[in-house]
Tab-separated table of C-alpha atoms in Angstrom:
chain	number	residue	atom	x	y	z
A	7	MET	CA	0.000	0.000	0.000
A	8	ARG	CA	1.353	3.429	-0.900
A	9	THR	CA	1.805	6.011	1.856
A	10	PRO	CA	0.861	9.699	1.426
A	11	GLY	CA	4.546	10.454	1.053
A	12	SER	CA	4.994	7.902	-1.726
A	13	ARG	CA	1.944	9.289	-3.549
A	14	THR	CA	3.505	12.742	-3.385
A	15	ARG	CA	6.773	11.455	-4.803
A	16	ILE	CA	4.934	9.684	-7.645
A	17	ALA	CA	2.960	12.815	-8.487
A	18	CYS	CA	6.157	14.851	-8.564
A	19	ALA	CA	7.832	12.286	-10.791
A	20	ALA	CA	4.902	12.341	-13.205
A	21	ALA	CA	5.049	16.125	-13.344
A	22	ALA	CA	8.766	15.962	-14.035
A	23	VAL	CA	8.166	13.620	-16.970
A	24	LEU	CA	5.603	15.979	-18.455
A	25	VAL	CA	8.082	18.832	-18.259
A	26	ALA	CA	10.825	16.699	-19.799
A	27	THR	CA	8.964	15.268	-22.759
A	28	ALA	CA	11.495	16.748	-25.174
A	29	LEU	CA	14.329	14.844	-23.513
A	30	PRO	CA	15.624	11.580	-24.984
A	31	ALA	CA	14.410	8.281	-23.580
A	32	PRO	CA	17.448	7.636	-21.311
A	33	ALA	CA	16.784	10.892	-19.437
A	34	LEU	CA	13.158	9.915	-18.896
A	35	ALA	CA	14.088	6.476	-17.630
A	36	ALA	CA	15.323	7.983	-14.362
A	37	SER	CA	11.767	9.006	-13.376
A	38	PRO	CA	10.145	6.351	-11.182
A	39	ASP	CA	6.773	4.873	-12.159
A	40	PRO	CA	5.234	7.757	-14.160
A	41	ARG	CA	1.646	7.647	-15.346
A	42	HIS	CA	2.594	9.246	-18.680
A	43	VAL	CA	5.890	8.845	-20.513
A	44	GLU	CA	7.114	10.307	-23.770
A	45	GLY	CA	10.445	9.605	-25.393
A	46	SER	CA	12.395	9.066	-28.577
A	47	LEU	CA	13.663	6.005	-30.441
A	48	PRO	CA	16.966	5.683	-32.315
A	49	SER	CA	15.030	5.921	-35.603
A	50	GLY	CA	13.850	9.408	-34.713
A	51	ALA	CA	10.301	8.265	-33.950
A	52	THR	CA	8.699	9.428	-30.732
A	53	TYR	CA	6.660	7.240	-28.422
A	54	ALA	CA	4.037	7.735	-25.743
A	55	MET	CA	2.914	5.523	-22.877
A	56	ASP	CA	-0.046	5.877	-20.535
A	57	VAL	CA	-0.124	3.483	-17.604
A	58	PRO	CA	-2.925	3.582	-15.025
A	59	GLY	CA	-2.056	3.301	-11.351
A	60	SER	CA	-3.929	-0.027	-11.218
A	61	TRP	CA	-2.470	-1.575	-14.366
A	62	ASN	CA	-4.249	-4.824	-15.185
A	63	GLY	CA	-1.157	-6.386	-16.747
A	64	THR	CA	-2.253	-5.984	-20.385
A	65	VAL	CA	-0.475	-3.595	-22.725
A	66	LEU	CA	-2.156	-2.407	-25.917
A	67	LEU	CA	0.298	-1.480	-28.683
A	68	PHE	CA	-1.560	0.980	-30.913
A	69	SER	CA	-0.594	1.648	-34.556
A	70	HIS	CA	-2.031	4.900	-35.855
A	71	GLY	CA	-3.354	5.670	-39.322
A	72	TYR	CA	-1.706	7.287	-42.325
A	73	ASN	CA	-0.352	10.815	-41.853
A	74	ASP	CA	0.280	12.663	-45.098
A	75	VAL	CA	3.729	13.877	-46.059
A	76	GLY	CA	4.433	17.101	-44.176
A	77	ALA	CA	1.552	16.649	-41.739
A	78	PRO	CA	2.012	16.501	-37.944
A	79	ASN	CA	3.068	13.041	-36.834
A	80	PRO	CA	2.579	12.586	-33.083
A	81	ALA	CA	2.770	9.323	-31.211
A	82	GLU	CA	-0.704	7.975	-30.483
A	83	VAL	CA	-1.827	5.396	-27.938
A	84	ALA	CA	-5.518	4.994	-28.882
A	85	PRO	CA	-7.847	5.756	-31.790
A	86	ASP	CA	-9.731	8.527	-29.959
A	87	ASP	CA	-10.007	10.178	-26.565
A	88	ALA	CA	-13.256	8.461	-25.590
A	89	THR	CA	-11.813	4.999	-26.204
A	90	LYS	CA	-8.589	5.952	-24.443
A	91	SER	CA	-10.476	7.092	-21.356
A	92	LEU	CA	-12.527	3.888	-21.119
A	93	LEU	CA	-9.457	1.700	-21.549
A	94	LEU	CA	-7.469	3.512	-18.877
A	95	LYS	CA	-10.391	3.199	-16.471
A	96	GLN	CA	-10.342	-0.553	-17.102
A	97	GLY	CA	-6.636	-0.713	-16.256
A	98	TYR	CA	-4.999	-1.153	-19.662
A	99	ALA	CA	-1.552	0.258	-20.380
A	100	LEU	CA	-1.616	2.135	-23.696
A	101	ILE	CA	1.483	2.654	-25.834
A	102	GLY	CA	2.359	3.627	-29.391
A	103	SER	CA	4.931	5.349	-31.583
A	104	SER	CA	4.737	8.111	-34.171
A	105	TYR	CA	6.710	6.070	-36.753
A	106	ALA	CA	9.911	7.740	-37.874
A	107	THR	CA	8.330	9.199	-41.012
A	108	THR	CA	4.961	10.286	-42.297
A	109	GLY	CA	3.466	8.771	-45.428
A	110	TRP	CA	3.819	5.125	-46.470
A	111	ALA	CA	6.042	4.248	-43.517
A	112	MET	CA	6.420	0.459	-43.938
A	113	PRO	CA	8.510	-1.377	-42.858
A	114	GLY	CA	9.917	1.198	-40.449
A	115	ALA	CA	6.565	1.550	-38.693
A	116	VAL	CA	6.701	-2.099	-37.602
A	117	ASP	CA	10.235	-1.644	-36.250
A	118	ASP	CA	9.252	1.509	-34.364
A	119	GLN	CA	6.242	-0.197	-32.800
A	120	LEU	CA	8.325	-3.137	-31.624
A	121	ALA	CA	10.983	-0.785	-30.271
A	122	THR	CA	8.265	1.023	-28.328
A	123	LEU	CA	7.139	-2.288	-26.865
A	124	SER	CA	10.723	-3.017	-25.812
A	125	ALA	CA	11.007	0.416	-24.205
A	126	PHE	CA	7.825	-0.260	-22.257
A	127	THR	CA	9.119	-3.620	-21.027
A	128	ASP	CA	12.422	-2.066	-19.970
A	129	ARG	CA	10.591	0.563	-17.945
A	130	PHE	CA	7.581	-1.270	-16.501
A	131	GLY	CA	8.490	-4.936	-16.816
A	132	ALA	CA	6.982	-7.683	-18.953
A	133	ALA	CA	3.251	-7.503	-19.544
A	134	ARG	CA	1.008	-10.411	-18.683
A	135	ARG	CA	-0.603	-9.973	-22.106
A	136	THR	CA	0.272	-7.902	-25.183
A	137	VAL	CA	-2.257	-6.991	-27.864
A	138	ALA	CA	-1.284	-5.186	-31.069
A	139	TRP	CA	-4.069	-3.068	-32.492
A	140	GLY	CA	-4.432	-0.345	-35.088
A	141	ARG	CA	-6.809	1.493	-37.370
A	142	SER	CA	-6.745	2.157	-41.118
A	143	TYR	CA	-3.083	2.157	-42.238
A	144	GLY	CA	-2.316	1.106	-38.671
A	145	GLY	CA	-4.399	-2.011	-39.277
A	146	MET	CA	-1.869	-2.979	-41.935
A	147	VAL	CA	0.999	-2.286	-39.535
A	148	THR	CA	-0.762	-4.408	-36.922
A	149	THR	CA	-1.306	-7.304	-39.331
A	150	ALA	CA	2.356	-7.131	-40.360
A	151	ILE	CA	3.353	-7.405	-36.686
A	152	ALA	CA	0.990	-10.350	-36.290
A	153	GLU	CA	2.440	-12.200	-39.283
A	154	ARG	CA	6.124	-11.393	-38.857
A	155	HIS	CA	6.584	-11.098	-35.103
A	156	PRO	CA	3.966	-13.335	-33.472
A	157	GLY	CA	6.282	-14.048	-30.563
A	158	ARG	CA	6.019	-10.443	-29.401
A	159	ILE	CA	2.219	-10.419	-29.010
A	160	ASP	CA	-0.675	-12.580	-27.827
A	161	GLY	CA	-3.187	-11.373	-30.390
A	162	SER	CA	-4.059	-8.572	-32.795
A	163	LEU	CA	-7.012	-6.317	-33.578
A	164	SER	CA	-7.407	-4.479	-36.887
A	165	LEU	CA	-9.955	-1.677	-37.177
A	166	CYS	CA	-10.925	-0.672	-40.757
A	167	GLY	CA	-7.445	-1.838	-41.768
A	168	LEU	CA	-5.627	-2.071	-45.082
A	169	VAL	CA	-5.506	-5.809	-44.546
A	170	HIS	CA	-5.471	-6.450	-48.308
A	171	GLY	CA	-1.869	-5.205	-48.425
A	172	GLY	CA	-0.066	-2.517	-50.390
A	173	VAL	CA	0.007	-3.992	-53.901
A	174	ALA	CA	-3.717	-4.742	-53.896
A	175	ASN	CA	-4.426	-1.309	-52.445
A	176	TRP	CA	-2.656	0.597	-55.208
A	177	ASN	CA	-4.042	-1.600	-57.994
A	178	ASN	CA	-7.577	-1.081	-56.748
A	179	THR	CA	-6.939	2.658	-56.393
A	180	LEU	CA	-5.727	2.786	-60.003
A	181	ASP	CA	-8.853	1.218	-61.517
A	182	PRO	CA	-11.419	3.977	-60.805
A	183	VAL	CA	-8.996	6.731	-61.814
A	184	PHE	CA	-8.124	4.918	-65.032
A	185	ALA	CA	-11.830	4.684	-65.852
A	186	LEU	CA	-12.414	8.369	-65.106
A	187	LYS	CA	-9.544	9.478	-67.308
A	188	ALA	CA	-10.481	7.156	-70.181
A	189	LEU	CA	-14.164	8.158	-70.158
A	190	LEU	CA	-14.105	11.812	-69.029
A	191	THR	CA	-10.774	13.186	-70.280
A	192	PRO	CA	-9.498	10.686	-72.885
A	193	ASP	CA	-7.209	13.225	-74.582
A	194	SER	CA	-5.615	14.620	-71.415
A	195	ASP	CA	-2.014	14.003	-70.424
A	196	VAL	CA	-2.759	13.611	-66.711
A	197	PRO	CA	-0.261	11.081	-65.286
A	198	LEU	CA	-1.854	8.319	-63.226
A	199	VAL	CA	1.424	6.712	-62.132
A	200	ASP	CA	5.156	7.531	-62.104
A	201	LEU	CA	4.448	10.792	-60.319
A	202	PRO	CA	7.812	12.553	-59.796
A	203	ASP	CA	6.842	14.824	-56.895
A	204	GLN	CA	3.980	16.025	-54.731
A	205	GLU	CA	3.426	19.132	-56.854
A	206	THR	CA	2.773	17.007	-59.942
A	207	ALA	CA	0.470	14.784	-57.929
A	208	THR	CA	-1.543	17.753	-56.676
A	209	ARG	CA	-1.961	19.168	-60.185
A	210	ALA	CA	-3.117	15.800	-61.487
A	211	ALA	CA	-5.615	15.454	-58.644
A	212	ASP	CA	-6.987	18.952	-59.253
A	213	THR	CA	-7.427	18.248	-62.967
A	214	MET	CA	-9.330	15.029	-62.345
A	215	VAL	CA	-11.514	16.585	-59.635
A	216	ALA	CA	-12.487	19.348	-62.089
A	217	ALA	CA	-13.409	16.725	-64.695
A	218	VAL	CA	-15.560	14.855	-62.181
A	219	ASP	CA	-17.286	18.064	-61.089
A	220	LYS	CA	-18.138	18.852	-64.713
A	221	ALA	CA	-19.364	15.316	-65.392
A	222	GLN	CA	-21.673	15.355	-62.383
A	223	ALA	CA	-23.829	17.945	-64.153
A	224	SER	CA	-25.101	15.461	-66.787
A	225	PRO	CA	-26.818	12.052	-66.619
A	226	GLU	CA	-24.063	10.569	-68.804
A	227	GLY	CA	-21.350	11.920	-66.542
A	228	ARG	CA	-23.085	10.675	-63.419
A	229	ALA	CA	-23.341	7.169	-64.884
A	230	ARG	CA	-19.616	7.187	-65.638
A	231	ILE	CA	-18.744	8.357	-62.139
A	232	ALA	CA	-20.856	5.492	-60.797
A	233	LEU	CA	-18.903	3.069	-62.996
A	234	ALA	CA	-15.618	4.353	-61.577
A	235	ALA	CA	-16.992	4.084	-58.034
A	236	ALA	CA	-18.043	0.493	-58.694
A	237	LEU	CA	-14.475	-0.462	-59.622
A	238	HIS	CA	-13.454	0.580	-56.092
A	239	ASN	CA	-16.562	-0.920	-54.428
A	240	ILE	CA	-17.529	2.515	-53.079
A	241	PRO	CA	-20.932	2.102	-51.408
A	242	GLY	CA	-23.907	4.390	-51.977
A	243	TRP	CA	-23.940	5.356	-48.288
A	244	ASN	CA	-20.421	6.227	-47.201
A	245	GLN	CA	-20.512	9.160	-44.762
A	246	GLU	CA	-22.389	9.467	-41.479
A	247	SER	CA	-23.633	12.918	-42.523
A	248	GLN	CA	-25.443	11.468	-45.562
A	249	ALA	CA	-29.039	10.334	-45.525
A	250	ARG	CA	-29.136	6.601	-46.108
A	251	PRO	CA	-30.631	6.030	-49.581
A	252	ALA	CA	-33.284	3.461	-50.305
A	253	PRO	CA	-31.904	0.299	-51.939
A	254	ASP	CA	-33.268	1.342	-55.345
A	255	ASP	CA	-32.621	5.105	-55.100
A	256	TRP	CA	-29.844	5.066	-57.657
A	257	ASP	CA	-29.592	8.842	-57.968
A	258	ALA	CA	-29.074	9.354	-54.243
A	259	GLN	CA	-26.527	6.560	-54.120
A	260	GLN	CA	-24.606	8.083	-56.999
A	261	ALA	CA	-24.650	11.534	-55.386
A	262	ASN	CA	-23.034	10.012	-52.303
A	263	GLN	CA	-20.467	8.174	-54.415
A	264	TYR	CA	-19.610	11.372	-56.270
A	265	THR	CA	-18.429	12.916	-53.004
A	266	ALA	CA	-16.395	9.818	-52.172
A	267	VAL	CA	-14.797	9.650	-55.630
A	268	LYS	CA	-13.609	13.230	-55.254
A	269	GLY	CA	-12.235	12.351	-51.834
A	270	LEU	CA	-10.347	9.411	-53.301
A	271	LEU	CA	-8.813	11.684	-55.948
A	272	LYS	CA	-7.819	14.320	-53.418
A	273	VAL	CA	-6.449	11.982	-50.771
A	274	ALA	CA	-5.070	8.712	-52.080
A	275	ALA	CA	-5.074	8.422	-55.853
A	276	PHE	CA	-2.260	10.883	-56.517
A	277	ASN	CA	-0.513	12.400	-53.477
A	278	ARG	CA	-0.356	9.257	-51.369
A	279	ARG	CA	0.443	7.205	-54.453
A	280	GLN	CA	3.405	9.480	-55.206
A	281	ASP	CA	4.814	8.933	-51.726
A	282	SER	CA	4.408	5.159	-52.008
A	283	GLU	CA	6.048	5.130	-55.444
A	284	ALA	CA	9.012	7.160	-54.163
A	285	ARG	CA	9.594	4.672	-51.351
A	286	SER	CA	9.222	1.641	-53.620
A	287	GLY	CA	11.404	3.048	-56.392
A	288	GLY	CA	8.746	3.229	-59.110
A	289	ASN	CA	5.218	2.406	-60.163
A	290	THR	CA	3.723	-0.527	-58.253
A	291	SER	CA	0.383	-0.681	-60.107
A	292	TRP	CA	-0.799	-2.211	-63.354
A	293	ASN	CA	-3.969	-2.949	-65.268
A	294	THR	CA	-2.477	-4.940	-68.138
A	295	GLY	CA	-4.744	-7.905	-68.761
A	296	VAL	CA	-7.553	-6.587	-66.554
A	297	ASP	CA	-11.085	-7.266	-67.840
A	298	TYR	CA	-13.136	-4.318	-66.596
A	299	ALA	CA	-16.435	-5.835	-67.665
A	300	ARG	CA	-15.648	-8.795	-65.452
A	301	LEU	CA	-14.638	-6.552	-62.540
A	302	LEU	CA	-17.840	-4.559	-62.853
A	303	ALA	CA	-19.961	-7.707	-62.865
A	304	ARG	CA	-18.382	-8.693	-59.522
A	305	SER	CA	-18.740	-5.251	-57.938
A	306	SER	CA	-21.032	-4.802	-54.957
A	307	VAL	CA	-22.781	-1.887	-56.721
A	308	SER	CA	-22.929	-3.177	-60.294
A	309	LYS	CA	-26.738	-3.036	-60.476
A	310	GLU	CA	-26.721	0.697	-59.775
A	311	VAL	CA	-24.317	1.261	-62.676
A	312	GLY	CA	-26.563	-0.578	-65.124
A	313	GLU	CA	-29.626	1.367	-63.984
A	314	LEU	CA	-27.914	4.747	-64.321
A	315	TYR	CA	-26.573	3.915	-67.779
A	316	ARG	CA	-30.061	2.922	-68.910
A	317	LYS	CA	-31.525	6.099	-67.455
A	318	ALA	CA	-28.906	8.207	-69.259
A	319	GLY	CA	-29.463	6.383	-72.564
A	320	LEU	CA	-25.771	5.575	-72.607
A	321	SER	CA	-24.184	2.333	-73.768
A	322	LEU	CA	-22.437	0.588	-70.899
A	323	ARG	CA	-21.034	-1.950	-73.342
A	324	GLY	CA	-19.595	0.907	-75.397
A	325	ASP	CA	-17.890	2.493	-72.397
A	326	LEU	CA	-16.436	-0.843	-71.301
A	327	ALA	CA	-15.099	-1.266	-74.834
A	328	ALA	CA	-13.529	2.189	-74.535
A	329	LEU	CA	-11.747	1.024	-71.383
A	330	ASP	CA	-10.491	-1.996	-73.298
A	331	ARG	CA	-9.067	0.280	-76.011
A	332	ALA	CA	-7.438	2.764	-73.651
A	333	PRO	CA	-3.648	2.380	-73.278
A	334	ARG	CA	-2.937	0.127	-70.327
A	335	ILE	CA	-0.422	0.703	-67.538
A	336	ALA	CA	2.412	-1.680	-66.740
A	337	ALA	CA	4.155	-1.787	-63.369
A	338	ASP	CA	7.852	-1.578	-62.584
A	339	PRO	CA	8.696	-5.162	-61.495
A	340	ASP	CA	11.385	-4.023	-59.066
A	341	ALA	CA	9.005	-1.561	-57.423
A	342	VAL	CA	6.330	-4.256	-57.111
A	343	ALA	CA	8.887	-6.583	-55.546
A	344	SER	CA	9.832	-3.890	-53.036
A	345	LEU	CA	6.221	-3.200	-52.042
A	346	ARG	CA	5.522	-6.925	-51.924
A	347	ARG	CA	8.342	-7.430	-49.404
A	348	THR	CA	7.235	-4.631	-47.111
A	349	SER	CA	3.473	-4.432	-47.433
A	350	THR	CA	1.817	-7.693	-48.500
A	351	PHE	CA	0.709	-10.679	-46.463
A	352	THR	CA	1.177	-14.426	-46.467
A	353	GLY	CA	-2.039	-15.120	-44.557
A	354	ARG	CA	-0.146	-17.095	-41.903
A	355	LEU	CA	-1.366	-16.261	-38.403
A	356	ASP	CA	0.159	-17.904	-35.353
A	357	LYS	CA	-1.906	-15.861	-32.900
A	358	PRO	CA	-5.588	-14.873	-33.068
A	359	GLN	CA	-6.582	-11.772	-35.014
A	360	PHE	CA	-9.939	-10.019	-34.874
A	361	ASP	CA	-10.919	-7.550	-37.612
A	362	VAL	CA	-13.733	-5.002	-37.518
A	363	HIS	CA	-14.887	-2.907	-40.477
A	364	THR	CA	-17.751	-0.519	-41.216
A	365	THR	CA	-19.958	-1.653	-44.083
A	366	GLY	CA	-20.006	1.821	-45.664
A	367	ASP	CA	-16.277	2.578	-45.919
A	368	PRO	CA	-15.412	4.583	-49.076
A	369	LEU	CA	-11.635	4.803	-48.579
A	370	VAL	CA	-10.723	1.268	-47.485
A	371	PRO	CA	-13.772	-0.670	-48.725
A	372	VAL	CA	-15.141	-3.442	-46.554
A	373	GLN	CA	-14.176	-5.948	-49.277
A	374	THR	CA	-10.566	-5.714	-48.067
A	375	GLU	CA	-11.663	-8.176	-45.392
A	376	SER	CA	-12.493	-10.677	-48.128
A	377	ALA	CA	-8.951	-10.280	-49.448
A	378	LEU	CA	-7.445	-11.111	-46.049
A	379	ARG	CA	-9.828	-14.017	-45.563
A	380	ARG	CA	-8.715	-15.416	-48.928
A	381	ALA	CA	-5.044	-15.297	-47.932
A	382	VAL	CA	-5.636	-16.677	-44.438
A	383	SER	CA	-7.719	-19.558	-45.791
A	384	ALA	CA	-5.033	-20.467	-48.331
A	385	ALA	CA	-2.421	-20.425	-45.565
A	386	GLY	CA	-4.469	-22.713	-43.317
A	387	SER	CA	-4.953	-20.128	-40.552
A	388	SER	CA	-8.715	-19.660	-40.726
A	389	SER	CA	-9.287	-20.764	-37.139
A	390	ARG	CA	-7.248	-17.808	-35.889
A	391	LEU	CA	-9.140	-15.097	-37.788
A	392	ARG	CA	-12.567	-13.652	-37.083
A	393	GLN	CA	-14.130	-10.638	-38.780
A	394	ALA	CA	-17.084	-8.508	-37.714
A	395	TYR	CA	-18.932	-5.566	-39.219
A	396	THR	CA	-20.701	-2.469	-37.966
A	397	ASP	CA	-23.658	-1.211	-39.977
A	398	ASN	CA	-22.433	2.332	-40.384
A	399	ALA	CA	-21.093	4.687	-43.031
A	400	GLY	CA	-17.630	6.214	-43.167
A	401	HIS	CA	-14.034	5.195	-42.624
A	402	CYS	CA	-13.269	4.029	-39.079
A	403	THR	CA	-16.491	5.495	-37.655
A	404	PHE	CA	-16.645	3.199	-34.633
A	405	SER	CA	-17.962	4.152	-31.222
A	406	ALA	CA	-15.717	3.641	-28.219
A	407	ALA	CA	-18.012	0.884	-26.983
A	408	GLU	CA	-17.833	-0.968	-30.302
A	409	GLN	CA	-14.045	-0.936	-30.140
A	410	LEU	CA	-13.979	-2.184	-26.551
A	411	ALA	CA	-16.388	-4.975	-27.476
A	412	ALA	CA	-13.964	-6.102	-30.181
A	413	LEU	CA	-11.020	-5.978	-27.786
A	414	HIS	CA	-12.825	-8.003	-25.124
A	415	THR	CA	-13.841	-10.598	-27.718
A	416	LEU	CA	-10.220	-10.979	-28.789
A	417	GLU	CA	-9.086	-11.234	-25.164
A	418	ASP	CA	-11.611	-13.985	-24.558
A	419	ARG	CA	-10.165	-15.885	-27.532
A	420	ILE	CA	-6.638	-15.433	-26.176
A	421	ALA	CA	-7.657	-16.639	-22.726
A	422	THR	CA	-9.777	-19.641	-23.728
A	423	GLY	CA	-8.311	-20.723	-27.061
A	424	ALA	CA	-11.737	-20.579	-28.718
A	425	TRP	CA	-13.866	-17.835	-30.262
A	426	HIS	CA	-16.860	-17.016	-28.069
A	427	GLY	CA	-19.240	-14.153	-28.709
A	428	ALA	CA	-17.838	-12.994	-32.038
A	429	ASP	CA	-21.355	-12.795	-33.523
A	430	ALA	CA	-23.181	-9.493	-33.929
A	431	ALA	CA	-25.634	-9.953	-31.036
A	432	SER	CA	-22.882	-10.841	-28.561
A	433	LEU	CA	-20.701	-7.958	-29.718
A	434	ASN	CA	-23.575	-5.514	-29.293
A	435	SER	CA	-24.165	-6.872	-25.801
A	436	ARG	CA	-20.492	-6.381	-24.925
A	437	ALA	CA	-20.601	-2.869	-26.360
A	438	ALA	CA	-23.633	-1.976	-24.251
A	439	LYS	CA	-21.807	-3.140	-21.136
A	440	ALA	CA	-18.683	-1.185	-22.069
A	441	ASN	CA	-20.597	2.090	-22.432
A	442	PRO	CA	-24.414	2.103	-22.617
A	443	ALA	CA	-24.434	5.655	-24.004
A	444	ASP	CA	-22.563	4.645	-27.176
A	445	PRO	CA	-24.040	3.201	-30.376
A	446	ALA	CA	-23.754	-0.571	-30.791
A	447	ARG	CA	-24.223	-1.327	-34.501
A	448	TYR	CA	-22.710	-4.749	-35.138
A	449	ALA	CA	-24.662	-6.616	-37.804
A	450	THR	CA	-24.473	-9.937	-39.595
A	451	TYR	CA	-22.779	-9.132	-42.881
A	452	HIS	CA	-20.797	-10.914	-45.592
A	453	PRO	CA	-18.763	-8.666	-47.905
A	454	THR	CA	-18.476	-9.436	-51.579
A	455	GLU	CA	-15.083	-10.400	-52.941
A	456	TYR	CA	-12.253	-7.932	-53.285
A	457	LEU	CA	-11.851	-7.052	-56.954
A	458	ARG	CA	-8.046	-7.001	-57.292
A	459	PRO	CA	-6.546	-9.255	-54.560
A	460	TYR	CA	-2.802	-9.745	-54.210
A	461	ASP	CA	-1.062	-11.735	-51.480
A	462	ARG	CA	1.861	-14.076	-51.023
A	463	ALA	CA	-0.389	-17.065	-50.478
A	464	HIS	CA	-1.283	-16.990	-54.200
A	465	PRO	CA	1.923	-16.834	-56.251
A	466	ALA	CA	0.059	-16.305	-59.517
A	467	ASP	CA	-1.602	-13.062	-58.398
A	468	GLY	CA	-1.103	-10.338	-60.962
A	469	ARG	CA	0.909	-12.508	-63.330
């Protein structure tokens, strides 16, 4: 039991750490038992640790999402303040690094996360249980930790993660932009790949956004935007602020997709692609040999496209033929090999992983979960993976209670060796117990297949 004097000393030590956050890690290590620690890693990454006074013995290693080149890049220990507060009240230690760089930070992000875990162990001792978790890009970092360093963790949790891997991500990002250029600006010289710098990427994005804005004014243009959206599996309800369209309200669905397509152009299709290409040494995407009619037929929103083309009096077959005639894009094999090494998955899981995704995600479509399931099944690890879905629009729009429900389900699997309560009703019950004021929107859902999968469990992918 701590005496009043010891509590005073601990409070003073914690205050000293807060004042000294700019100091390197060795200087911070002299402070006894702080509640909050910040420090630096040899890579230049920073880390943060929050440890409650009544630590329950479990440490949660959080991998944050993608931060654009030049954006702030702080260390994060949880996806949001509400979730952080609930976890600390339940006794979890929360840790995470900034990653040494912004942008497409693999594989350094994995190294920085593991170094943060080592720093925690050096300071606080070995955890009884370690869970790696992350959201969006951090879900890819988390899955990489799970596959490549299973001995460092007991389980993993991916929230709206890029669990399809880097090669699949950039191929599937290429397809809608290729369709937009071929159908809306066929004579333009806008580069879709091999972007030399961020300035070129921004100009290309601005040009394509202007073309999409112009096309949205006509029925023909709207049908073509819907076709591009279908090649990325962008759903017709994809932001929480949108009214949810009726299943056959094709115009409302397309209006929602139009906003998401512009977001894809502004965020990922050019600027983030340029950063990824620079790190991989060239273009990692291709559409040589791709049958776009076949992709469209497998899309989750293909019916909408057909209806809008009929309404516009436009030939869908003719536009698909135009895509066939458009000059195709070949990848740089060395760049693909580089991205494959750092950012694709084998599907082999030695420890349990639980994935959660919103059904209405426009940026990292829910079908990415089908891509991971495909790889995990081929690798014989299906018993270690479970996936669940919240019936909500947007990217990573989970309530704190929904995230705690997922964590507790994973912990139950770690403790018992079997999956219990991974169904929607049980997850909603766990969420209600975690925080009754929060939404609990888990639903039974089965995503369609991912349109351009690529993983190391299928050697013929993309060849």
